[in-house]
Tab-separated table of C-alpha atoms in Angstrom:
chain	number	residue	atom	x	y	z
A	15	MET	CA	103.930	51.996	74.595
A	16	ASN	CA	101.598	52.139	77.605
A	17	ILE	CA	98.718	49.731	78.231
A	18	GLY	CA	95.701	50.555	80.393
A	19	ILE	CA	94.313	47.556	82.291
A	20	LEU	CA	90.728	47.762	83.537
A	21	ALA	CA	91.109	47.078	87.274
A	22	LEU	CA	87.561	47.211	88.644
A	23	GLN	CA	87.495	43.531	89.627
A	24	GLY	CA	89.111	40.221	88.722
A	25	ALA	CA	92.534	39.048	87.570
A	26	PHE	CA	93.959	42.375	86.400
A	27	ALA	CA	97.244	42.038	88.330
A	28	GLU	CA	98.067	38.856	86.377
A	29	HIS	CA	97.912	40.790	83.081
A	30	GLY	CA	100.197	43.402	84.607
A	31	ALA	CA	102.705	40.697	85.605
A	32	MET	CA	102.661	39.319	82.050
A	33	LEU	CA	103.303	42.800	80.600
A	34	ASP	CA	106.164	43.257	83.090
A	35	ARG	CA	107.748	40.103	81.688
A	36	LEU	CA	107.469	41.573	78.214
A	37	GLY	CA	108.936	44.886	79.357
A	38	THR	CA	105.817	46.883	78.522
A	39	ASP	CA	104.524	49.773	80.642
A	40	HIS	CA	101.023	49.498	82.048
A	41	PHE	CA	98.722	51.058	84.622
A	42	GLU	CA	95.373	50.328	86.271
A	43	ILE	CA	92.107	51.982	85.262
A	44	ARG	CA	89.722	52.254	88.213
A	45	GLN	CA	88.007	55.617	87.674
A	46	THR	CA	87.619	58.403	85.099
A	47	ARG	CA	90.614	60.289	86.517
A	48	ASP	CA	92.834	57.402	85.382
A	49	LEU	CA	91.834	58.099	81.762
A	50	GLU	CA	93.717	61.393	81.846
A	51	ARG	CA	96.927	59.430	81.322
A	52	PRO	CA	97.713	58.691	77.685
A	53	PHE	CA	97.592	55.023	76.704
A	54	ASP	CA	97.876	53.054	73.481
A	55	ALA	CA	95.748	50.001	74.182
A	56	LEU	CA	93.300	48.526	76.662
A	57	ILE	CA	93.089	45.143	78.403
A	58	LEU	CA	89.777	43.884	79.802
A	59	PRO	CA	90.663	41.096	82.280
A	60	GLY	CA	88.904	37.992	83.567
A	61	GLY	CA	86.586	38.240	86.547
A	62	GLU	CA	82.826	38.552	86.708
A	63	SER	CA	81.383	40.319	83.674
A	64	THR	CA	78.259	41.365	85.624
A	65	VAL	CA	80.414	43.188	88.184
A	66	MET	CA	82.607	44.913	85.608
A	67	GLY	CA	79.618	45.852	83.427
A	68	LYS	CA	77.859	47.470	86.370
A	69	LEU	CA	80.933	49.316	87.646
A	70	LEU	CA	81.837	50.575	84.151
A	71	HIS	CA	78.488	52.370	84.079
A	72	ASP	CA	78.348	53.443	87.748
A	73	LEU	CA	81.850	54.916	87.672
A	74	GLY	CA	81.357	56.775	84.377
A	75	LEU	CA	83.957	54.716	82.506
A	76	PHE	CA	81.628	53.121	79.958
A	77	GLN	CA	81.224	55.976	77.447
A	78	PRO	CA	84.838	57.190	77.389
A	79	LEU	CA	86.176	53.648	76.933
A	80	LEU	CA	83.554	52.793	74.292
A	81	GLN	CA	84.548	55.937	72.409
A	82	ARG	CA	88.217	54.966	72.478
A	83	ILE	CA	87.466	51.443	71.231
A	84	LYS	CA	85.228	52.811	68.462
A	85	ASN	CA	88.000	55.233	67.501
A	86	GLY	CA	90.282	52.253	66.929
A	87	MET	CA	92.126	51.787	70.214
A	88	PRO	CA	93.393	48.161	70.303
A	89	VAL	CA	91.678	46.085	72.989
A	90	PHE	CA	92.352	42.600	74.392
A	91	GLY	CA	89.599	40.855	76.379
A	92	THR	CA	90.021	37.591	78.293
A	93	CYS	CA	87.015	35.576	79.533
A	94	ALA	CA	84.803	38.257	81.152
A	95	GLY	CA	86.574	40.798	78.920
A	96	LEU	CA	85.449	38.800	75.887
A	97	ILE	CA	81.851	38.940	77.121
A	98	LEU	CA	82.095	42.732	77.589
A	99	LEU	CA	83.107	43.189	73.942
A	100	ALA	CA	80.614	40.802	72.287
A	101	ARG	CA	77.776	42.081	70.139
A	102	GLU	CA	75.469	39.314	71.337
A	103	VAL	CA	75.429	37.572	74.743
A	104	GLU	CA	73.129	34.549	75.026
A	105	GLY	CA	70.851	34.997	78.011
A	106	GLY	CA	72.450	38.310	78.931
A	107	THR	CA	72.818	41.901	77.804
A	108	PRO	CA	75.829	43.057	75.800
A	109	CYS	CA	78.113	45.685	77.352
A	110	PHE	CA	80.322	47.424	74.755
A	111	GLY	CA	78.759	45.282	72.000
A	112	VAL	CA	81.464	46.224	69.485
A	113	MET	CA	82.695	42.848	68.317
A	114	ASP	CA	80.887	40.743	65.762
A	115	ILE	CA	80.642	37.592	67.877
A	116	CYS	CA	77.902	35.762	69.775
A	117	VAL	CA	78.986	34.306	73.139
A	118	LYS	CA	77.535	31.862	75.615
A	119	ARG	CA	78.383	32.621	79.242
A	120	ASN	CA	79.353	29.870	81.714
A	121	ALA	CA	79.235	27.647	78.646
A	122	TYR	CA	80.978	24.712	80.329
A	123	GLY	CA	78.848	24.840	83.478
A	124	ARG	CA	79.973	25.490	87.029
A	125	GLN	CA	83.467	25.245	88.518
A	126	LEU	CA	83.513	21.439	88.093
A	127	GLY	CA	83.379	22.137	84.338
A	128	SER	CA	86.534	24.295	84.419
A	129	PHE	CA	89.419	22.642	82.554
A	130	TYR	CA	92.924	23.026	81.190
A	131	THR	CA	94.022	22.116	77.691
A	132	GLU	CA	96.578	22.949	75.034
A	133	ALA	CA	95.474	23.756	71.509
A	134	GLU	CA	96.560	25.444	68.299
A	135	PHE	CA	96.314	29.220	68.203
A	136	CYS	CA	96.403	30.687	64.684
A	137	GLY	CA	100.041	31.384	63.790
A	138	LEU	CA	101.405	30.755	67.321
A	139	GLY	CA	101.404	26.961	67.480
A	140	SER	CA	100.102	25.122	70.518
A	141	VAL	CA	99.443	27.315	73.587
A	142	PRO	CA	98.284	26.485	77.155
A	143	MET	CA	94.631	27.342	77.814
A	144	PRO	CA	93.054	27.404	81.303
A	145	PHE	CA	89.272	27.755	81.082
A	146	ILE	CA	87.683	28.976	84.360
A	147	ARG	CA	83.858	28.936	84.345
A	148	ALA	CA	84.507	30.046	80.808
A	149	PRO	CA	82.319	31.259	77.976
A	150	TYR	CA	82.718	30.106	74.405
A	151	ILE	CA	82.077	31.894	71.165
A	152	ARG	CA	78.939	30.406	69.625
A	153	SER	CA	79.544	32.083	66.275
A	154	VAL	CA	81.617	34.779	64.609
A	155	GLY	CA	80.010	37.234	62.198
A	156	PRO	CA	81.548	38.270	58.868
A	157	LYS	CA	83.693	41.034	60.426
A	158	ALA	CA	85.488	38.725	62.890
A	159	ARG	CA	87.560	35.575	62.467
A	160	ALA	CA	88.181	32.618	64.768
A	161	LEU	CA	91.772	32.092	65.968
A	162	ALA	CA	91.462	28.959	68.119
A	163	GLU	CA	89.069	26.110	68.770
A	164	THR	CA	88.680	23.508	71.508
A	165	ASP	CA	86.209	20.629	71.325
A	166	GLY	CA	84.515	22.236	68.355
A	167	HIS	CA	83.921	25.546	70.149
A	168	ILE	CA	85.603	28.812	69.218
A	169	ALA	CA	87.968	29.869	72.034
A	170	ALA	CA	89.587	32.978	70.518
A	171	ALA	CA	88.758	35.536	67.848
A	172	GLN	CA	89.949	38.776	66.308
A	173	GLN	CA	88.295	41.670	64.543
A	174	ASP	CA	90.657	44.395	63.377
A	175	LYS	CA	92.389	45.557	66.580
A	176	MET	CA	90.079	43.679	68.942
A	177	LEU	CA	91.416	40.367	70.292
A	178	VAL	CA	89.481	38.045	72.609
A	179	THR	CA	90.127	34.705	74.306
A	180	ALA	CA	87.653	32.613	76.314
A	181	PHE	CA	90.600	31.225	78.286
A	182	HIS	CA	93.254	32.929	80.446
A	183	PRO	CA	96.703	33.313	78.848
A	184	GLU	CA	97.593	35.623	81.768
A	185	LEU	CA	97.447	32.622	84.142
A	186	THR	CA	100.051	30.647	82.187
A	187	ASP	CA	103.774	31.181	81.814
A	188	ASN	CA	103.482	31.446	78.035
A	189	PRO	CA	103.520	35.091	76.886
A	190	ALA	CA	102.869	34.304	73.197
A	191	ILE	CA	99.334	35.714	73.053
A	192	HIS	CA	100.222	38.903	74.931
A	193	ARG	CA	103.182	39.333	72.588
A	194	TYR	CA	100.833	38.810	69.626
A	195	PHE	CA	98.535	41.536	71.003
A	196	LEU	CA	101.425	43.962	71.552
A	197	GLU	CA	102.475	43.435	67.937
A	198	CYS	CA	98.939	44.339	66.822
A	199	VAL	CA	99.211	47.495	68.958
A	200	LYS	CA	102.546	48.396	67.365
A	201	LYS	CA	101.101	47.978	63.868
A	202	ALA	CA	98.113	50.128	64.861
A	203	GLY	CA	100.381	52.872	66.216
B	167	MET	CA	93.006	15.399	92.848
B	168	GLU	CA	95.355	16.016	89.933
B	169	LYS	CA	97.497	19.143	90.101
B	170	THR	CA	95.651	20.920	87.336
B	171	ARG	CA	92.325	20.677	89.190
B	172	TYR	CA	93.864	22.375	92.240
B	173	GLU	CA	95.422	25.001	89.994
B	174	LEU	CA	92.058	25.662	88.322
B	175	ASN	CA	90.471	26.006	91.760
B	176	LYS	CA	93.083	28.511	92.914
B	177	GLU	CA	92.543	30.358	89.648
B	178	LEU	CA	88.798	30.706	90.223
B	179	ALA	CA	89.680	32.541	93.455
B	180	GLN	CA	91.958	34.803	91.402
B	181	MET	CA	88.937	35.717	89.265
B	182	LEU	CA	87.067	36.791	92.419
B	183	LYS	CA	89.791	39.243	93.506
B	184	GLY	CA	88.815	42.852	93.971
B	185	GLY	CA	85.255	41.702	94.496
B	186	VAL	CA	82.636	41.330	97.207
B	187	ILE	CA	81.094	37.972	98.150
B	188	MET	CA	77.715	38.388	99.832
B	189	ASP	CA	75.744	36.114	102.175
B	190	VAL	CA	72.232	35.452	100.857
B	191	THR	CA	69.380	33.325	102.174
B	192	THR	CA	66.873	33.440	99.286
B	193	PRO	CA	66.967	33.530	95.459
B	194	ARG	CA	65.603	37.093	95.622
B	195	GLN	CA	68.477	38.209	97.866
B	196	ALA	CA	70.903	36.505	95.481
B	197	GLU	CA	69.470	38.524	92.582
B	198	ILE	CA	69.761	41.738	94.601
B	199	ALA	CA	73.381	40.867	95.414
B	200	GLN	CA	74.204	40.137	91.768
B	201	GLU	CA	72.553	43.353	90.577
B	202	ALA	CA	74.504	45.291	93.223
B	203	GLY	CA	77.765	43.899	91.828
B	204	ALA	CA	78.596	40.872	94.026
B	205	CYS	CA	81.294	38.689	92.397
B	206	ALA	CA	79.848	35.591	94.122
B	207	VAL	CA	77.207	34.728	96.706
B	208	MET	CA	77.322	32.519	99.792
B	209	ALA	CA	74.057	30.561	100.045
B	210	LEU	CA	72.967	29.836	103.601
B	211	GLU	CA	69.718	29.351	105.493
B	212	ARG	CA	70.483	31.853	108.206
B	213	ILE	CA	72.980	34.670	108.114
B	214	PRO	CA	75.576	34.645	110.904
B	215	ALA	CA	73.798	37.306	113.004
B	216	ASP	CA	70.718	35.072	113.144
B	217	ILE	CA	72.774	31.937	113.767
B	218	ARG	CA	74.308	33.739	116.719
B	219	ALA	CA	70.898	34.889	117.959
B	220	ALA	CA	69.208	31.520	117.507
B	221	GLY	CA	71.932	29.433	119.152
B	222	GLY	CA	71.739	25.643	118.914
B	223	VAL	CA	73.490	23.486	116.331
B	224	SER	CA	74.014	25.127	112.979
B	225	ARG	CA	74.424	22.851	109.926
B	226	MET	CA	74.858	22.861	106.165
B	227	SER	CA	71.906	24.470	104.356
B	228	ASP	CA	69.138	22.516	102.610
B	229	PRO	CA	70.419	21.534	99.119
B	230	GLN	CA	67.065	22.512	97.630
B	231	MET	CA	67.489	26.048	98.942
B	232	ILE	CA	71.048	26.189	97.548
B	233	LYS	CA	69.837	24.942	94.153
B	234	GLY	CA	67.217	27.690	94.079
B	235	ILE	CA	69.993	30.243	94.462
B	236	GLN	CA	72.170	28.524	91.822
B	237	GLU	CA	69.285	28.871	89.375
B	238	ALA	CA	68.691	32.542	90.222
B	239	VAL	CA	72.166	33.923	89.407
B	240	SER	CA	75.011	33.511	86.904
B	241	ILE	CA	77.847	34.388	89.331
B	242	PRO	CA	79.576	31.639	91.383
B	243	VAL	CA	77.600	30.199	94.302
B	244	MET	CA	79.367	29.133	97.497
B	245	ALA	CA	77.967	27.265	100.501
B	246	LYS	CA	79.169	26.369	103.985
B	247	CYS	CA	79.760	22.988	105.565
B	248	ARG	CA	80.764	22.308	109.167
B	249	ILE	CA	84.453	22.006	110.053
B	250	GLY	CA	85.462	18.365	109.575
B	251	HIS	CA	82.093	17.313	108.124
B	252	PHE	CA	83.283	15.721	104.891
B	253	ALA	CA	79.884	14.119	104.240
B	254	GLU	CA	78.289	17.587	104.058
B	255	ALA	CA	81.099	18.595	101.706
B	256	GLN	CA	80.400	15.543	99.528
B	257	ILE	CA	76.752	16.641	99.263
B	258	LEU	CA	77.775	20.167	98.257
B	259	GLU	CA	80.105	18.732	95.636
B	260	ALA	CA	77.271	16.521	94.342
B	261	ILE	CA	75.126	19.588	93.667
B	262	GLU	CA	78.080	21.212	91.872
B	263	ILE	CA	78.654	24.099	94.231
B	264	ASP	CA	81.368	26.458	92.932
B	265	TYR	CA	83.168	26.834	96.286
B	266	ILE	CA	82.764	25.167	99.695
B	267	ASP	CA	83.426	27.237	102.823
B	268	GLU	CA	84.543	24.880	105.621
B	269	SER	CA	83.301	27.356	108.152
B	270	GLU	CA	83.603	28.070	111.851
B	271	VAL	CA	80.290	29.950	111.584
B	272	LEU	CA	78.510	26.579	111.642
B	273	SER	CA	78.853	24.237	114.611
B	274	PRO	CA	82.072	22.229	114.205
B	275	ALA	CA	81.505	18.525	113.482
B	276	ASP	CA	85.045	17.512	114.442
B	277	ASP	CA	87.220	19.139	117.096
B	278	VAL	CA	90.450	17.534	115.868
B	279	TYR	CA	90.416	17.047	112.119
B	280	HIS	CA	89.567	19.360	109.277
B	281	ILE	CA	88.317	17.899	105.987
B	282	ASP	CA	90.969	16.362	103.722
B	283	LYS	CA	90.187	18.785	100.934
B	284	THR	CA	92.649	17.156	98.531
B	285	LYS	CA	90.030	14.425	98.036
B	286	PHE	CA	87.582	16.834	96.414
B	287	LYS	CA	87.285	18.272	92.924
B	288	VAL	CA	85.414	21.401	94.037
B	289	PRO	CA	87.439	24.168	95.665
B	290	PHE	CA	87.432	25.056	99.370
B	291	VAL	CA	87.859	28.367	101.162
B	292	CYS	CA	88.835	28.223	104.854
B	293	GLY	CA	89.178	30.773	107.630
B	294	ALA	CA	92.530	31.561	109.242
B	295	ARG	CA	93.578	33.895	112.051
B	296	ASP	CA	97.282	33.782	111.300
B	297	LEU	CA	99.886	32.384	108.940
B	298	GLY	CA	100.092	29.008	110.687
B	299	GLU	CA	96.361	28.335	110.355
B	300	ALA	CA	96.375	29.519	106.751
B	301	LEU	CA	99.220	27.227	105.680
B	302	ARG	CA	97.727	24.247	107.546
B	303	ARG	CA	94.437	24.735	105.669
B	304	ILE	CA	96.307	25.088	102.374
B	305	ALA	CA	98.232	21.877	103.136
B	306	GLU	CA	94.839	20.175	103.591
B	307	GLY	CA	93.810	21.398	100.119
B	308	ALA	CA	92.181	24.813	100.613
B	309	SER	CA	92.531	26.926	97.462
B	310	MET	CA	91.457	30.217	99.054
B	311	ILE	CA	91.819	31.726	102.549
B	312	ARG	CA	89.787	34.322	104.422
B	313	THR	CA	90.197	35.918	107.828
B	314	LYS	CA	87.887	34.450	110.425
B	315	GLY	CA	86.698	37.787	111.724
B	316	GLU	CA	83.819	37.449	114.128
B	317	PRO	CA	80.767	36.678	112.021
B	318	GLY	CA	77.398	38.166	112.736
B	319	THR	CA	78.662	40.911	115.020
B	320	GLY	CA	79.215	43.874	112.720
B	321	ASP	CA	82.426	44.384	114.713
B	322	ILE	CA	85.478	44.630	112.473
B	323	ILE	CA	88.124	44.219	115.180
B	324	GLN	CA	88.873	40.526	114.682
B	325	ALA	CA	89.116	40.712	110.898
B	326	VAL	CA	91.573	43.579	111.320
B	327	ARG	CA	93.545	41.643	113.920
B	328	HIS	CA	93.758	38.537	111.695
B	329	MET	CA	94.700	40.456	108.552
B	330	ARG	CA	97.421	42.368	110.389
B	331	ALA	CA	98.729	39.204	112.086
B	332	MET	CA	98.869	37.329	108.776
B	333	ASN	CA	100.749	40.045	106.932
B	334	ALA	CA	103.087	40.801	109.838
B	335	GLU	CA	104.070	37.121	109.969
B	336	ILE	CA	104.606	37.007	106.211
B	337	ARG	CA	106.946	40.000	106.502
B	338	ARG	CA	108.768	38.297	109.378
B	339	ILE	CA	109.256	35.094	107.352
B	340	GLN	CA	110.594	37.077	104.399
B	341	ASN	CA	113.265	38.560	106.649
B	342	LEU	CA	114.549	35.231	107.939
B	343	ARG	CA	117.796	33.682	106.807
B	344	GLU	CA	117.078	30.713	104.572
B	345	ASP	CA	118.545	28.292	107.136
B	346	GLU	CA	116.050	29.566	109.735
B	347	LEU	CA	113.024	28.388	107.728
B	348	PHE	CA	113.219	24.830	109.105
B	349	GLU	CA	112.753	25.978	112.692
B	350	ALA	CA	110.068	28.500	111.652
B	351	ALA	CA	108.097	25.722	109.917
B	352	LYS	CA	108.345	23.634	113.088
B	353	GLN	CA	107.141	26.488	115.283
B	354	LEU	CA	104.260	27.361	112.980
B	355	GLN	CA	103.378	23.654	112.575
B	356	VAL	CA	103.272	23.966	108.798
B	357	PRO	CA	104.921	22.128	105.871
B	358	LEU	CA	108.331	23.529	104.968
B	359	SER	CA	107.465	23.629	101.245
B	360	LEU	CA	104.561	26.029	101.824
B	361	LEU	CA	106.613	28.218	104.144
B	362	ARG	CA	109.358	28.359	101.531
B	363	ASP	CA	106.753	29.533	98.995
B	364	VAL	CA	105.779	32.376	101.367
B	365	TYR	CA	109.473	33.218	101.925
B	366	GLU	CA	110.106	33.437	98.182
B	367	ASN	CA	106.938	35.235	97.089
B	368	GLY	CA	106.066	37.382	100.112
B	369	ARG	CA	102.421	36.332	100.056
B	370	LEU	CA	100.161	33.356	100.697
B	371	PRO	CA	100.206	30.800	97.885
B	372	VAL	CA	96.448	31.374	97.451
B	373	VAL	CA	94.095	34.362	97.345
B	374	ASN	CA	93.302	35.901	100.759
B	375	PHE	CA	89.978	37.665	101.460
B	376	ALA	CA	88.725	39.509	104.532
B	377	ALA	CA	85.634	38.221	106.321
B	378	GLY	CA	83.697	38.863	109.487
B	379	GLY	CA	82.108	42.042	110.780
B	380	VAL	CA	82.212	44.098	107.560
B	381	ALA	CA	79.246	46.503	107.734
B	382	THR	CA	80.219	49.704	105.900
B	383	PRO	CA	82.131	50.844	102.779
B	384	ALA	CA	84.782	52.173	105.176
B	385	ASP	CA	85.169	48.722	106.781
B	386	ALA	CA	85.745	47.204	103.345
B	387	ALA	CA	88.247	49.934	102.395
B	388	LEU	CA	90.126	49.455	105.698
B	389	LEU	CA	90.631	45.739	105.087
B	390	MET	CA	91.596	46.233	101.436
B	391	GLN	CA	94.225	48.767	102.503
B	392	LEU	CA	95.492	46.266	105.086
B	393	GLY	CA	96.113	43.772	102.274
B	394	ALA	CA	92.858	41.857	101.692
B	395	GLU	CA	92.359	40.861	98.053
B	396	GLY	CA	88.574	41.044	98.334
B	397	VAL	CA	85.843	41.021	100.946
B	398	PHE	CA	83.111	38.725	102.248
B	399	VAL	CA	80.078	40.568	103.622
B	400	GLY	CA	77.704	38.497	105.681
B	401	SER	CA	75.090	39.976	107.926
B	402	GLY	CA	76.178	43.535	107.129
B	403	ILE	CA	74.028	43.847	104.014
B	404	PHE	CA	70.708	42.146	104.587
B	405	LYS	CA	70.626	43.212	108.263
B	406	SER	CA	70.840	46.865	107.240
B	407	GLY	CA	68.151	49.408	106.397
B	408	ASN	CA	68.769	49.578	102.630
B	409	PRO	CA	70.484	46.381	101.392
B	410	GLU	CA	70.571	47.321	97.654
B	411	LYS	CA	72.229	50.652	98.263
B	412	ARG	CA	74.642	49.417	100.921
B	413	ALA	CA	75.676	46.411	98.811
B	414	ALA	CA	76.406	48.578	95.762
B	415	ALA	CA	78.331	51.070	97.898
B	416	ILE	CA	80.557	48.351	99.386
B	417	VAL	CA	81.269	46.970	95.879
B	418	LYS	CA	82.373	50.414	94.679
B	419	ALA	CA	84.427	51.020	97.820
B	420	VAL	CA	86.363	47.797	97.174
B	421	ALA	CA	87.045	48.772	93.537
B	422	ASN	CA	88.423	52.186	94.599
B	423	TYR	CA	89.540	51.460	98.149
B	424	THR	CA	92.147	54.218	98.376
B	425	ASP	CA	89.918	57.022	97.069
B	426	ALA	CA	88.630	58.579	100.300
B	427	LYS	CA	86.653	61.252	98.474
B	428	GLN	CA	84.667	58.670	96.566
B	429	ILE	CA	84.155	56.493	99.660
B	430	ALA	CA	82.869	59.575	101.492
B	431	GLU	CA	80.215	60.004	98.795
B	432	LEU	CA	79.398	56.286	98.866
B	433	SER	CA	78.999	56.334	102.638
B	434	ALA	CA	76.489	59.187	102.637
B	435	GLY	CA	72.814	58.418	103.213
B	436	LEU	CA	73.094	54.644	103.266
B	437	GLY	CA	70.404	54.258	105.906
B	438	GLU	CA	70.831	52.307	109.083
B	439	ALA	CA	73.819	49.954	109.396
B	440	MET	CA	73.341	46.682	111.230
B	441	VAL	CA	73.253	47.380	114.946
B	442	GLY	CA	76.003	44.915	115.751
B	443	ILE	CA	77.461	43.559	118.941
B	444	ASN	CA	80.876	44.465	120.328
B	445	GLU	CA	83.414	41.693	120.494
B	446	SER	CA	83.594	42.091	124.282
B	447	GLU	CA	79.823	41.647	124.626
B	448	ILE	CA	79.652	38.178	123.123
B	449	THR	CA	80.208	34.908	124.874
B	450	LEU	CA	80.764	32.681	121.821
B	451	LEU	CA	83.920	33.428	119.843
B	452	MET	CA	83.451	31.514	116.598
B	453	ALA	CA	86.945	32.420	115.399
B	454	GLN	CA	88.411	30.080	118.040
B	455	ARG	CA	86.821	27.089	116.339
B	456	GLY	CA	89.225	24.959	114.273
B	457	LYS	CA	92.925	25.692	114.620
């Protein structure tokens, strides 16, 4: 199994380190040439969604990646990655727009609103959750389902082979959510 | 400051990696920067080139002006306070700035003490010319480091010097015997615990950006290849002929900093770069402020 990690900006190296721990091959996607390598799944990391959205288009990566996601390639988005996948972005424009969720960006305010908590994640028990200038999922449509909640807001969701978290499992030392994603990829394969 | 707050602040810097932080003086410039792909903006009344030209005492920007920029963009907004001026930092925290830059670009308020940054909830980025300065700032609570460069000159030489010095010293520390760390910490005037972290991990304990004198996509690519995790661009953008185009080109150069062919295309037809001043032509070396 080989995982492509979008590496245009943000905390992509942290996802790579987590996959190393789990013994899974991965590589960075920075330009269209990188898509010539075969890969089984895609990770969209945290960072600034405006930067990644712009670079996806400017570097010609948007259409080929959208096509792969639409063709059923498993994808895992954290924070900014979640925003890139959402069908509706409050006060912003959707990027891939493939997932049946509505998100609110910077939903907890500025950096002073960033926080750490631990909460139940569907089927995985309690997991650590750092929220950094995070979004939350305002609502999930009929195609998606919520997997975790904090303070009454949806913090993670899944729709078929698309998994998103508003927090950053890649910044913790708990690999449970990455392992959960890799199992989804295995089932898909 | 509880540990988790400091961790969250270091983690915000991790989210900025691979990105470009741009100096802006108006809400309109902030919008241009965001549209060009900036991962954060630094709000200030005058960009370093103008601070250098104007002379006199340079202070924290008007909070009203900073608020205008906070309202204009969704990306993080940073602002500068003077070295040691904790009251300015308190004001920036009160208006919920995302990152404070305790900066040598402004006139220092204290020639002995830096701000005790552990007393703040908002994160701080500080300049450092070498490993010793970096670890002293981190000990004081900085959650991100940048090279000092020589702001407002368009001359990259100091940023290069600082980035090379930092990484050469990190390599040297890694090659020490463990029982030599005590003496090394004494010589560098840094806490042993932080030096041990560098010894074990081969990098600073926080994110390290390049800053000072970046004017072209090639400048940004040079510093990324020398080990910077992202780039601050100050005067280089809004002192150039075509800010939108130059800003977008620098963002793309940072995302693909080893792809010379692409950077060649990005560098073509950018219009006039900032004129700049050579390091040897200036009388005020801001990088020497705050050790």
